[in-house]
XYZ file of C-alpha atoms in Angstrom:
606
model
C -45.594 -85.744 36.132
C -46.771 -83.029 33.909
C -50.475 -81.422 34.505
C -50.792 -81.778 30.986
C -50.168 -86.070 31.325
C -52.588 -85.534 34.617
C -55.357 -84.358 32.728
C -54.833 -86.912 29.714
C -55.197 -89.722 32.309
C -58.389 -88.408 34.086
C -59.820 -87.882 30.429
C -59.058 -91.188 30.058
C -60.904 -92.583 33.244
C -63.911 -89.797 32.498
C -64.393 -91.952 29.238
C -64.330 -95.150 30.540
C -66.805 -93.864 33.309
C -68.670 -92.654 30.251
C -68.751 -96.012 28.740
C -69.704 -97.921 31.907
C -72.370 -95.519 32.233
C -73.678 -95.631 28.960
C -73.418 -99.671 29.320
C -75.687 -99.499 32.705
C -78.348 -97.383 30.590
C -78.300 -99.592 27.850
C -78.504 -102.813 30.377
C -81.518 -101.067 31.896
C -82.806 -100.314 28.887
C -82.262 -103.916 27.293
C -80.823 -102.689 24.496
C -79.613 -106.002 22.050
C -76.062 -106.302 22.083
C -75.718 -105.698 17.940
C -77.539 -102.374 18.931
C -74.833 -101.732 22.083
C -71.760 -102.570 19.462
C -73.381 -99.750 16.778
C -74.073 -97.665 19.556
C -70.427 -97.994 20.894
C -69.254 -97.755 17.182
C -70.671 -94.336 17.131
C -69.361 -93.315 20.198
C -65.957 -94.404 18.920
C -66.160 -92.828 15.757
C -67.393 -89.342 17.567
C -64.546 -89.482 20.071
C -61.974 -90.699 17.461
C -63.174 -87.900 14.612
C -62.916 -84.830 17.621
C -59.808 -86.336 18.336
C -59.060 -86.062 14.764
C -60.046 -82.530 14.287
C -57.918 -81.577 17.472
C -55.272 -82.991 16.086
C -55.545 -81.775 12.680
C -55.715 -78.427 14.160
C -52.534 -78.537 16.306
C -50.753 -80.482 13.190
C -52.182 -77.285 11.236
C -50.609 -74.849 14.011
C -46.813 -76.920 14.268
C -46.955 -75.590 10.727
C -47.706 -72.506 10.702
C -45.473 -71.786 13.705
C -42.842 -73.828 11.656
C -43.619 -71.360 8.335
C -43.697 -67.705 10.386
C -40.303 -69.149 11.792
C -39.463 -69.688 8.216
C -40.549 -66.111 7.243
C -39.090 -64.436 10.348
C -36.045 -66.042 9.935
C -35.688 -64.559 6.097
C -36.654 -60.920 7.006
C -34.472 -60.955 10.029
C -31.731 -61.856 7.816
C -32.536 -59.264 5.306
C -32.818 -56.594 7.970
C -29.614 -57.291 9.349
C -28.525 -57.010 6.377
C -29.986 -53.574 5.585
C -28.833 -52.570 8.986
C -25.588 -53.825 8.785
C -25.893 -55.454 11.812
C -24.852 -59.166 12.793
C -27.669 -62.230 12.075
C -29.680 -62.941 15.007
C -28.754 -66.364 16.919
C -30.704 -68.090 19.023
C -29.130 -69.230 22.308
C -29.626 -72.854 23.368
C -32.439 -75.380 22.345
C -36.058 -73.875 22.461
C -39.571 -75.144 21.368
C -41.004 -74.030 17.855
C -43.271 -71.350 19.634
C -40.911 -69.802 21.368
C -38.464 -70.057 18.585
C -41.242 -68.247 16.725
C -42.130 -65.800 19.005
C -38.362 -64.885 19.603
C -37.951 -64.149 15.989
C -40.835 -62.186 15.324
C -39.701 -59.901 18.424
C -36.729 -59.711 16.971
C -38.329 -58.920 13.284
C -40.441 -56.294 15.059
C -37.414 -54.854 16.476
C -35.373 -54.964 13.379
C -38.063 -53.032 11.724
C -38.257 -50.436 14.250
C -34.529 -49.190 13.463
C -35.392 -49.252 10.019
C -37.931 -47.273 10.421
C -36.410 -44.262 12.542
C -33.004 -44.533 10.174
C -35.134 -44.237 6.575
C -37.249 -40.990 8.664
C -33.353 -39.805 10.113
C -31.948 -40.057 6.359
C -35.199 -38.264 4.948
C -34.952 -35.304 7.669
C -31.250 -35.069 6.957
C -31.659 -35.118 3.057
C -34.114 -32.453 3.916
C -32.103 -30.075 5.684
C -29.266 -30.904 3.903
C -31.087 -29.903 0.619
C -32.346 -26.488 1.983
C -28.719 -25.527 3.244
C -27.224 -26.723 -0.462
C -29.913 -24.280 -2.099
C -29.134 -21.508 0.454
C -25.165 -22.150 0.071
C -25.204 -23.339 -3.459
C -23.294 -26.490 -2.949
C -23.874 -30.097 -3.927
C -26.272 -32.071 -2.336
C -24.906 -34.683 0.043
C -23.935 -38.276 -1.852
C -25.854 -40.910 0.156
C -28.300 -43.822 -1.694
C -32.171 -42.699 -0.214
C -32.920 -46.509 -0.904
C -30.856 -48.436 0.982
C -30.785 -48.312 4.941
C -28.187 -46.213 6.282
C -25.452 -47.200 8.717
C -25.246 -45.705 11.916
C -21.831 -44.602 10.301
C -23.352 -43.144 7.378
C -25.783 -41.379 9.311
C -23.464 -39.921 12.126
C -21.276 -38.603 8.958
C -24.358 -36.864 7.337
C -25.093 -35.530 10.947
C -22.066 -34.198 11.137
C -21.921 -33.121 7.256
C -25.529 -31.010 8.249
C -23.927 -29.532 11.139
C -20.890 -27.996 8.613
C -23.091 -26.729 6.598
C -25.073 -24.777 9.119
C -22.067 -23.251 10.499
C -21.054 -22.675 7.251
C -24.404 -20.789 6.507
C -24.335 -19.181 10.153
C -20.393 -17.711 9.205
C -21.546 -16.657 5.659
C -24.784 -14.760 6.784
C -22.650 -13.089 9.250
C -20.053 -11.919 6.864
C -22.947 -11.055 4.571
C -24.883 -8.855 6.895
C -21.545 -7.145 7.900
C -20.529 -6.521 4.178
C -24.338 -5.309 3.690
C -24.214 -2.845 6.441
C -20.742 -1.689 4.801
C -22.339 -1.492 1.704
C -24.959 0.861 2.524
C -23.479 2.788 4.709
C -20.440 3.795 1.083
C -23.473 4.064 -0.907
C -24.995 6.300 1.309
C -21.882 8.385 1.847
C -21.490 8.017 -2.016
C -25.207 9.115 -2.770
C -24.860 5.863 -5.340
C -28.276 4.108 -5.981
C -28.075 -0.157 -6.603
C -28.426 -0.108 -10.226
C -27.698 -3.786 -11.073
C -29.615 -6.476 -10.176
C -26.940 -7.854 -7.723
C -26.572 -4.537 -5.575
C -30.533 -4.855 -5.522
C -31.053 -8.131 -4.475
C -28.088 -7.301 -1.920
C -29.509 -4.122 -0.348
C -33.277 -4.855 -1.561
C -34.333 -8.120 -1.309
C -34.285 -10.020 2.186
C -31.022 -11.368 3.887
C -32.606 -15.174 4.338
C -33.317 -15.203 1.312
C -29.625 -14.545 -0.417
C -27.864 -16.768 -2.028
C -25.018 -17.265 0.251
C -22.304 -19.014 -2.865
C -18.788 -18.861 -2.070
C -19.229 -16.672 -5.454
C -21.894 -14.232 -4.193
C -19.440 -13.869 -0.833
C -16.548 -12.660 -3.181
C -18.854 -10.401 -5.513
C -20.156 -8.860 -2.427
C -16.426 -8.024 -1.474
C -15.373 -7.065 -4.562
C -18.968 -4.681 -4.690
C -17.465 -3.237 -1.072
C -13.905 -3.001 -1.925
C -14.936 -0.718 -5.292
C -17.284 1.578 -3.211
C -14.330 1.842 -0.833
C -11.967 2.603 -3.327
C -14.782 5.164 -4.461
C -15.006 6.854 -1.186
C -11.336 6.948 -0.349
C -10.923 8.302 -3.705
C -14.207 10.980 -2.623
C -12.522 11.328 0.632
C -9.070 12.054 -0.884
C -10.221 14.227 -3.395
C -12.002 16.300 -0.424
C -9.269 16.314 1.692
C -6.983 17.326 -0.917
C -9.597 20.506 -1.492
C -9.747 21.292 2.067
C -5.617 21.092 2.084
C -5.665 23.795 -0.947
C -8.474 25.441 0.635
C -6.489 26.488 3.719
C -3.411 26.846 1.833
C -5.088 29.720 0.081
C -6.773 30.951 3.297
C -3.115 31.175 4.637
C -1.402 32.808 1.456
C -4.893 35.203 0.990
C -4.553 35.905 4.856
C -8.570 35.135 4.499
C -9.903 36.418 7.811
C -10.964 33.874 10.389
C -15.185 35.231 10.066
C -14.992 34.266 6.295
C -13.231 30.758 7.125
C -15.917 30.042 9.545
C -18.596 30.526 7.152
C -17.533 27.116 5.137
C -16.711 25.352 8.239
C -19.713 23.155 7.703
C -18.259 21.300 4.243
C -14.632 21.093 6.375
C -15.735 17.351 7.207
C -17.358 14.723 5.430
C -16.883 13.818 1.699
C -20.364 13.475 0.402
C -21.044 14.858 -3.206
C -22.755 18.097 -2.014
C -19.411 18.614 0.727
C -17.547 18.072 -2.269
C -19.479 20.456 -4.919
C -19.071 22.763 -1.826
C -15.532 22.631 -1.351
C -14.797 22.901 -4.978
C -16.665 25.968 -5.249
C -14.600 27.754 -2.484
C -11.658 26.498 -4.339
C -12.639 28.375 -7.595
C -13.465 31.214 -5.388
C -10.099 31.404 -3.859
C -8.073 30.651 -7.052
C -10.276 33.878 -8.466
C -8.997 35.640 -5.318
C -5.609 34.231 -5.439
C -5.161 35.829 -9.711
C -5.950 39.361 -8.218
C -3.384 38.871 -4.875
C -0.651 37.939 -7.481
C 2.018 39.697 -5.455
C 0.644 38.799 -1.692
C 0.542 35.293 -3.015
C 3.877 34.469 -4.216
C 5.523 35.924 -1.168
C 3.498 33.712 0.701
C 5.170 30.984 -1.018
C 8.479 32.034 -0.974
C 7.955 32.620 2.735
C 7.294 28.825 2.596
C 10.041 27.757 0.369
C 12.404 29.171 2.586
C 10.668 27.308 4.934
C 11.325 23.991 3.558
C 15.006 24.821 2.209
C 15.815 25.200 5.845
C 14.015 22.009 6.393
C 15.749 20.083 3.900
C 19.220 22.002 4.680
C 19.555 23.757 0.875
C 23.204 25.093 0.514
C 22.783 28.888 -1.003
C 23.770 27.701 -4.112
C 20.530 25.472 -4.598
C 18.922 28.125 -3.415
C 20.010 30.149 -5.862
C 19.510 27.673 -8.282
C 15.450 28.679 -8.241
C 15.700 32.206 -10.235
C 12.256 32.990 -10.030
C 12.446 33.566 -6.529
C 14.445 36.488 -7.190
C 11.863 37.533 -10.050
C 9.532 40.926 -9.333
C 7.384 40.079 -12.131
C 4.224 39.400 -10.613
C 2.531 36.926 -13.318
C 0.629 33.933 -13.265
C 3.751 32.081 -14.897
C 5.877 32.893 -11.760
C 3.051 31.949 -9.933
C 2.946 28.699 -11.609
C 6.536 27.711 -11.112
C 6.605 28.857 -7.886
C 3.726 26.648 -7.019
C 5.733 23.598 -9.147
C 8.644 24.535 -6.794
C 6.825 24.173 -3.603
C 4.992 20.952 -4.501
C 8.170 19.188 -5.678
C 9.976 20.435 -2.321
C 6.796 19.120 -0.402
C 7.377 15.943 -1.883
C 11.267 15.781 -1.105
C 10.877 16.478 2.380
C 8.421 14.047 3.038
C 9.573 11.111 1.351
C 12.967 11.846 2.939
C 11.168 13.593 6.308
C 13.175 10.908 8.513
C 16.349 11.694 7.080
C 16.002 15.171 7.709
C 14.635 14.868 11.614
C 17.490 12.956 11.821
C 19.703 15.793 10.544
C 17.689 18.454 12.449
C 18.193 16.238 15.873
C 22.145 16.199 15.376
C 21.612 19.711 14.462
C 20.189 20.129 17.738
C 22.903 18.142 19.509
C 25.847 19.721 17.929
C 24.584 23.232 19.131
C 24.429 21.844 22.318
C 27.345 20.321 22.737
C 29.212 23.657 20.980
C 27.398 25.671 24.264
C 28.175 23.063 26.744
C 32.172 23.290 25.257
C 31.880 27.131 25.623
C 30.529 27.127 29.201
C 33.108 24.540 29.711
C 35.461 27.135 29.034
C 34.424 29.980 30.929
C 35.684 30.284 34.634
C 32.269 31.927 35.860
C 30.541 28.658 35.663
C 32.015 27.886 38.736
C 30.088 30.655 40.818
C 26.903 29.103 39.876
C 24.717 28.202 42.583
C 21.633 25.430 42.754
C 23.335 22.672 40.961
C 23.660 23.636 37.609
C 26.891 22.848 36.832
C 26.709 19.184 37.730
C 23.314 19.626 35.432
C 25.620 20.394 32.721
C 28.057 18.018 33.195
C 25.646 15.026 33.447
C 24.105 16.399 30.036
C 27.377 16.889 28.495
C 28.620 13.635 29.061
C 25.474 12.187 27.956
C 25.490 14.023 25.061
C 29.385 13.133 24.261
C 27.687 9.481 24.224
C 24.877 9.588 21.946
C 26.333 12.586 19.683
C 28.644 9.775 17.871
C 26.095 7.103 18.009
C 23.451 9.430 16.578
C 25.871 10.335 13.634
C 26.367 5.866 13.343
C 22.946 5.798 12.809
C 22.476 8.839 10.435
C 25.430 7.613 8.412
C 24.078 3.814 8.240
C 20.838 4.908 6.781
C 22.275 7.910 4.611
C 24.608 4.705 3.014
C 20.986 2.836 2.332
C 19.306 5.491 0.917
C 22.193 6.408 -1.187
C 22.144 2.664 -1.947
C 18.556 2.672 -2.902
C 18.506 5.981 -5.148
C 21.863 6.026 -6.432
C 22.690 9.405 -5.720
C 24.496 11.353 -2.856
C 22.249 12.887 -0.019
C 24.041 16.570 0.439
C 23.370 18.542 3.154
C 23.986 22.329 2.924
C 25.519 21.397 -0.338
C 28.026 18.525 0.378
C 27.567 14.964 1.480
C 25.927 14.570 5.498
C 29.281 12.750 7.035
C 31.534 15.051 5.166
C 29.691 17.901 6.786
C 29.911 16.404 10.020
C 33.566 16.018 9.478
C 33.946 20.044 8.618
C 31.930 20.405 11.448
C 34.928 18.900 13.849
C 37.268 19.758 12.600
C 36.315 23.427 12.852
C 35.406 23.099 16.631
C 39.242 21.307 16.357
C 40.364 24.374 14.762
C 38.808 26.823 16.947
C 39.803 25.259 20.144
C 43.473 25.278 19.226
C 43.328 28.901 18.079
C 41.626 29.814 21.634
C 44.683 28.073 23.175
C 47.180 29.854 20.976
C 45.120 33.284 21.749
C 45.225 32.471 25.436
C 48.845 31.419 25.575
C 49.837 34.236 23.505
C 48.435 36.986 26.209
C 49.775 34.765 28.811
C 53.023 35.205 27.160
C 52.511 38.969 26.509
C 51.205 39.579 29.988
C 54.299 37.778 31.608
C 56.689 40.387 29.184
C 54.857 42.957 30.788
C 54.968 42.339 34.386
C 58.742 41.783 33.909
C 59.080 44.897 32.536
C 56.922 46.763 34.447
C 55.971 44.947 37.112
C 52.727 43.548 38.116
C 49.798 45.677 39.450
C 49.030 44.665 42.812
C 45.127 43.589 43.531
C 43.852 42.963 47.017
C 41.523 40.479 47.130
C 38.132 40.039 48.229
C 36.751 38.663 51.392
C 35.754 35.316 51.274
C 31.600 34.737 50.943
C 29.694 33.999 53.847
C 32.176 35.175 56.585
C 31.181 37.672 58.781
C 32.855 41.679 58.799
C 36.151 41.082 60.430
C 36.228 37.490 60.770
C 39.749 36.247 59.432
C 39.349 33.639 56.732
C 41.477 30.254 56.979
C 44.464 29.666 56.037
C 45.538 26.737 53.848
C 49.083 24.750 54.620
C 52.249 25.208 52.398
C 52.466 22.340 49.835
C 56.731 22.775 50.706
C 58.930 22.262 47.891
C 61.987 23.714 46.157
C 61.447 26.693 43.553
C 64.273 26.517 41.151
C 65.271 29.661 39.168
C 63.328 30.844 36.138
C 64.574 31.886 32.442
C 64.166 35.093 31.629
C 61.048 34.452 29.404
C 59.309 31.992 32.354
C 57.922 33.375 35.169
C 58.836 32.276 38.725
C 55.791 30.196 40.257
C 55.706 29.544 44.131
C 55.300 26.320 45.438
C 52.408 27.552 48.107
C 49.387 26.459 47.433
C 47.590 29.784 49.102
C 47.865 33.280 47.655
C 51.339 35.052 48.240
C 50.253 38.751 49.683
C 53.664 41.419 50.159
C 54.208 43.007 53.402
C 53.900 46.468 53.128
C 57.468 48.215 52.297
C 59.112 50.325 49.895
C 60.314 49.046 46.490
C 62.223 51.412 43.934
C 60.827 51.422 40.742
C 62.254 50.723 37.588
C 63.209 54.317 36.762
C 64.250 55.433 40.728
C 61.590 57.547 41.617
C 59.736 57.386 44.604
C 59.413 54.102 46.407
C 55.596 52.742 45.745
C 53.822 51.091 49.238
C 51.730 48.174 48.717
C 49.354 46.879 50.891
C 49.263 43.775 52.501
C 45.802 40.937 52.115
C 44.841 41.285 55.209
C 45.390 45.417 55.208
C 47.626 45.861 58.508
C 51.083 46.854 59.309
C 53.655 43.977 60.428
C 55.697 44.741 63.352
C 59.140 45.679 62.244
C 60.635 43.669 64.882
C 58.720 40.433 63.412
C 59.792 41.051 59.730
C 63.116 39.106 59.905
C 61.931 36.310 61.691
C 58.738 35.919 59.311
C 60.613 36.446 56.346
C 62.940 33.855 57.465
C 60.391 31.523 58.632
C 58.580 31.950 55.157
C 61.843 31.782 52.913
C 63.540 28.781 54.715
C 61.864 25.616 54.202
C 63.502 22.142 54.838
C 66.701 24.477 56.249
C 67.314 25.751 53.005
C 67.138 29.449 50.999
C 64.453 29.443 48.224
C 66.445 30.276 44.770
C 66.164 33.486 43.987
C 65.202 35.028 47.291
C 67.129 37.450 49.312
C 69.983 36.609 51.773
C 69.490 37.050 55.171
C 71.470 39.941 55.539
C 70.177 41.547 52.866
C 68.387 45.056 54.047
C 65.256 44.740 51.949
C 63.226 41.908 53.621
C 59.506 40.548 52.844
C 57.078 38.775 54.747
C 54.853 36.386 53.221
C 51.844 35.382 54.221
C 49.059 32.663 52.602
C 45.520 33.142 53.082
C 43.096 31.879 50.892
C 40.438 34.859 49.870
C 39.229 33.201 46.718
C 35.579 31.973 46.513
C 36.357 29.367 44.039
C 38.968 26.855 43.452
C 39.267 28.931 40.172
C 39.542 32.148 41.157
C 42.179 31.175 43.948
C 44.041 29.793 41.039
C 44.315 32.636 39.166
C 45.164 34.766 41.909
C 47.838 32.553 42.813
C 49.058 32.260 39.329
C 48.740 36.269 38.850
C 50.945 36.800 42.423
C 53.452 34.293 42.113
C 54.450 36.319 38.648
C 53.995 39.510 40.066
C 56.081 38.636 43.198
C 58.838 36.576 40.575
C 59.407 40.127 38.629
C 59.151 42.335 41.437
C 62.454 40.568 43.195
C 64.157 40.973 40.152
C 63.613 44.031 39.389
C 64.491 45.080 43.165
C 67.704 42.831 42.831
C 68.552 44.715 39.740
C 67.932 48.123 41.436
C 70.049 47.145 44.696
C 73.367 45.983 42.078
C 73.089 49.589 40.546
């Protein structure tokens, strides 16, 4: 049983106690019984009319709680609404009071969120309105009466946040172009005179209108002063350039150069001023050196016909460089001359390096063919002939891959300007192809030469015989020490035509023994001596010369029979310091020896 049912019953049994006892007192008192019925009458009325009242008032309060639930029930909808949130639903059955207190929680709550989104949207509106002034840009499109979503208002968040780093970026840029800004006007000496290039220098950088339009003008502002001091800085540099051109041609001494050393950098307005004035001072100086000038430049045109390989004829082709009249007119087209040949060369200066380098390379390769040629290379000591022939056969490598490249982008040019690029008067790869075949044509009239006095000498040694040379001692080998001797390659000499020489097969040098040989005319016999410079043992001649003549058990052709009285002995020793030189010796005494026994066998018959 309920407390509340507890009390109602012991209310009940206080007011029958209360009517018993009010019964004894009116007993006592002998009250009439028409008095005790009013009197209870009252008593009724007073209890039933509190009663009454307490029940009017809790009838009263049911209805209110009834009406806020009413109310609360309305705005909670309509705040849900505004919120965009879903209605509120009360789970399970619950008593009006609760019901009521529930919803106005809820209303409370609802109203809350309201709240803070309306003050979010008004602090975003805010900001977002100081950034649009700043950045001139629309304001954000969002209704300021209705409640926000928490969509809407994480997309204006987000929206705020662009333009701040939008500002952040364009201050940034702005300061930078500002600092660029001053620093060209400062260099130009140019004072803001428009109200833009004040309120960009002058005014203060938070303050700036930071427009997507102000961003380019400032640019645009930069890019012109630029222009204006690379124009300034050309203009100066274009001074100095004539400026030392006329120190060089007015050999000005180095005291009076240093004295305008100070306006040599920069390209303010007074460096400039300055530098034009020592231009019109030199130009002055340059109309009374008429004659020390223009041989300055003609010192430099030859210069740069070298460098852009002019054949004599185009060189020619300039008369006034051949003029002696000294005027201002010469000196005019001889500065024309030198400008337009300035130009040439460098808009073609990688055409001509290109040249130069196979230039270079040919005239290499042309030494390294000579020293190829030349028999003393051999007697060179510390490695530089396999220096030479590692360069050599490099250069035999890239010296026809250079002229591939030369010749692909000679075709493009050619290509490009419609004309023919000429070097030393004719086309590049038809130079190159003179250039061949003249090393061709020099190399075959070397052989011819050398063949020619080969042929000669060999006349000559069959007619007169061949001088005999001792050689020299081998380097490096000690006074007295014999050298070694090298084996007999043995083969079979044939017999030679009268215009051939006879070669021997030994691969050594073939030395005479000393002995008497008539000479051509039959005066006295002529000794020779032998390589080694002492006397054989005439006891030992027949055997040697038979040991040396025999080989395989047969008599070389053209030799001497045994039994013929004139015998020589033959002996191989290798005295040469280089494979070359014992070539040639060999060469030299196989002839010499080849005539000799003719000449002895003709001698003998008569």
């Amino acid at each position: 049983m309920r407390r509340s049912e507890v009390l109602a019953e012991e209310s009940i049994v206080c007011l029958q106690k209360a009517l018993n006892h009010l019964r004894e007192i009116w007993e006592l008192i002998g009250i009439p019984e028409d008095q005790r019925l009013q009197r209870t009458e009252v008593v009724k009325k007073h209890i039933k009319d509190l009663l009454d009242m307490m029940i009017a008032e809790e009838e009263s309060l049911k209805e209110r709680l009834i009406k806020s639930i009413a109310i609360c029930q309305k705005e909670l909808n309509t705040l849900c609404s505004e919120l965009h949130v879903e209605p509120f639903q009360e789970e399970g059955e619950t008593t009006i009071l609760q019901l009521e207190k529930d919803l106005r929680t809820q209303v409370e709550l609802m109203r809350k969120q309201k709240k803070e989104r309306k003050q979010e949207l008004k602090l975003l509106q805010e900001q977002d309105q100081e950034l649009c002034e700043i950045l001139c840009t629309p304001h954000y499109d969002i209704d300021s009466t209705s409640v926000p979503s928490l969509e809407e208002l994480s997309q204006f968040r987000q929206h705020v946040a662009t333009l701040r780093e939008t500002k952040a970026s364009r201050h940034e840029e702005f300061v930078n172009i500002k600092r660029q800004i001053i620093l060209c006007m400062e260099e130009l000496e140019h004072t803001p005179d428009t109200s833009f290039e004040r309120d960009v220098v002058c005014e203060d950088e938070d303050a700036f209108c930071l427009s997507l339009e102000n961003i380019a003008t400032l640019q645009k502002l930069l890019q012109q002063l630029e222009m204006r001091k690379s124009q300034n800085e050309a203009v100066c540099e274009g001074l100095r350039a004539q400026i030392r051109e006329l120190w060089d041609r007015l050999q000005i001494p180095a005291e009076e150069r240093e004295a305008v050393a100070t306006v040599m950098t920069g390209s303010k307005a007074k460096v400039r001023k300055a530098l034009q004035l020592e231009v019109d001072r030199l130009e002055e100086l340059k109309m009374q050196n008429m004659k020390k000038v223009i041989e300055a430049i003609r010192v430099e045109l030859a210069q740069y016909w070298d460098q852009c390989f002019y054949s004599q004829e185009q060189r020619q082709a300039f008369a006034p460089y051949y003029s002696e009249d000294y005027t201002e007119n010469l000196l005019q087209l001889h500065d024309a001359e030198i400008v337009q040949l300035r130009n040439y060369y460098e808009v073609h200066k990688e055409l001509f390096e290109g040249v130069q380098k196979w230039e270079e390379s040919w005239k290499l390769f042309l030494e390294f063919e000579r020293k190829a040629s030349d028999p003393s290379r051999f007697t060179n000591r510390g490695g530089n002939l396999l220096k030479e022939e590692k360069q050599r056969a490099k250069l035999q490598k890239t010296l026809p891959k250079l002229e591939e490249e030369l010749k692909a982008r000679i075709e493009m040019w050619e290509q490009e300007h419609s004309k023919a690029f000429v070097v030393n008067g004719q086309k590049f790869m038809e130079y190159v192809t003179e250039q061949w075949e003249m090393h061709r044509l020099e190399k075959e009239r070397a052989k011819q030469e050398r063949q020619l006095k080969n042929k000669k000498q060999t006349e000559t040694e069959m007619l007169y015989g061949s001088t005999p040379r001792t050689p020299n001692k081998r380097r490096g080998l000690a006074p007295g020490t014999p050298g070694k001797v090298r084996k007999l390659n043995t083969t079979t000499v044939s017999n030679a035509t009268a215009n051939s020489s006879i070669r021997p097969v030994f691969s050594g040098t073939v030395c005479r023994s000393p002995m008497s040989r008539l000479p051509p005319s039959g005066s006295k016999p002529v000794t020779t001596s032998t390589c080694s410079g002492k006397k054989t043992p005439r006891g030992l001649k027949h055997g040697a010369n038979k040991e040396n003549l025999e080989l395989n058990g047969s008599i070389l052709s053209g030799g001497y029979p045994a039994s013929a009285p004139p015998r020589r002995n033959f002996s191989i020793n290798s005295v040469a310091s280089t494979y070359s030189e014992f070539a040639r010796e060999l060469s030299k005494a196989s002839k010499s020896d080849a005539t000799s026994r003719i000449l002895n066998s003709t001698n003998i018959q008569s």
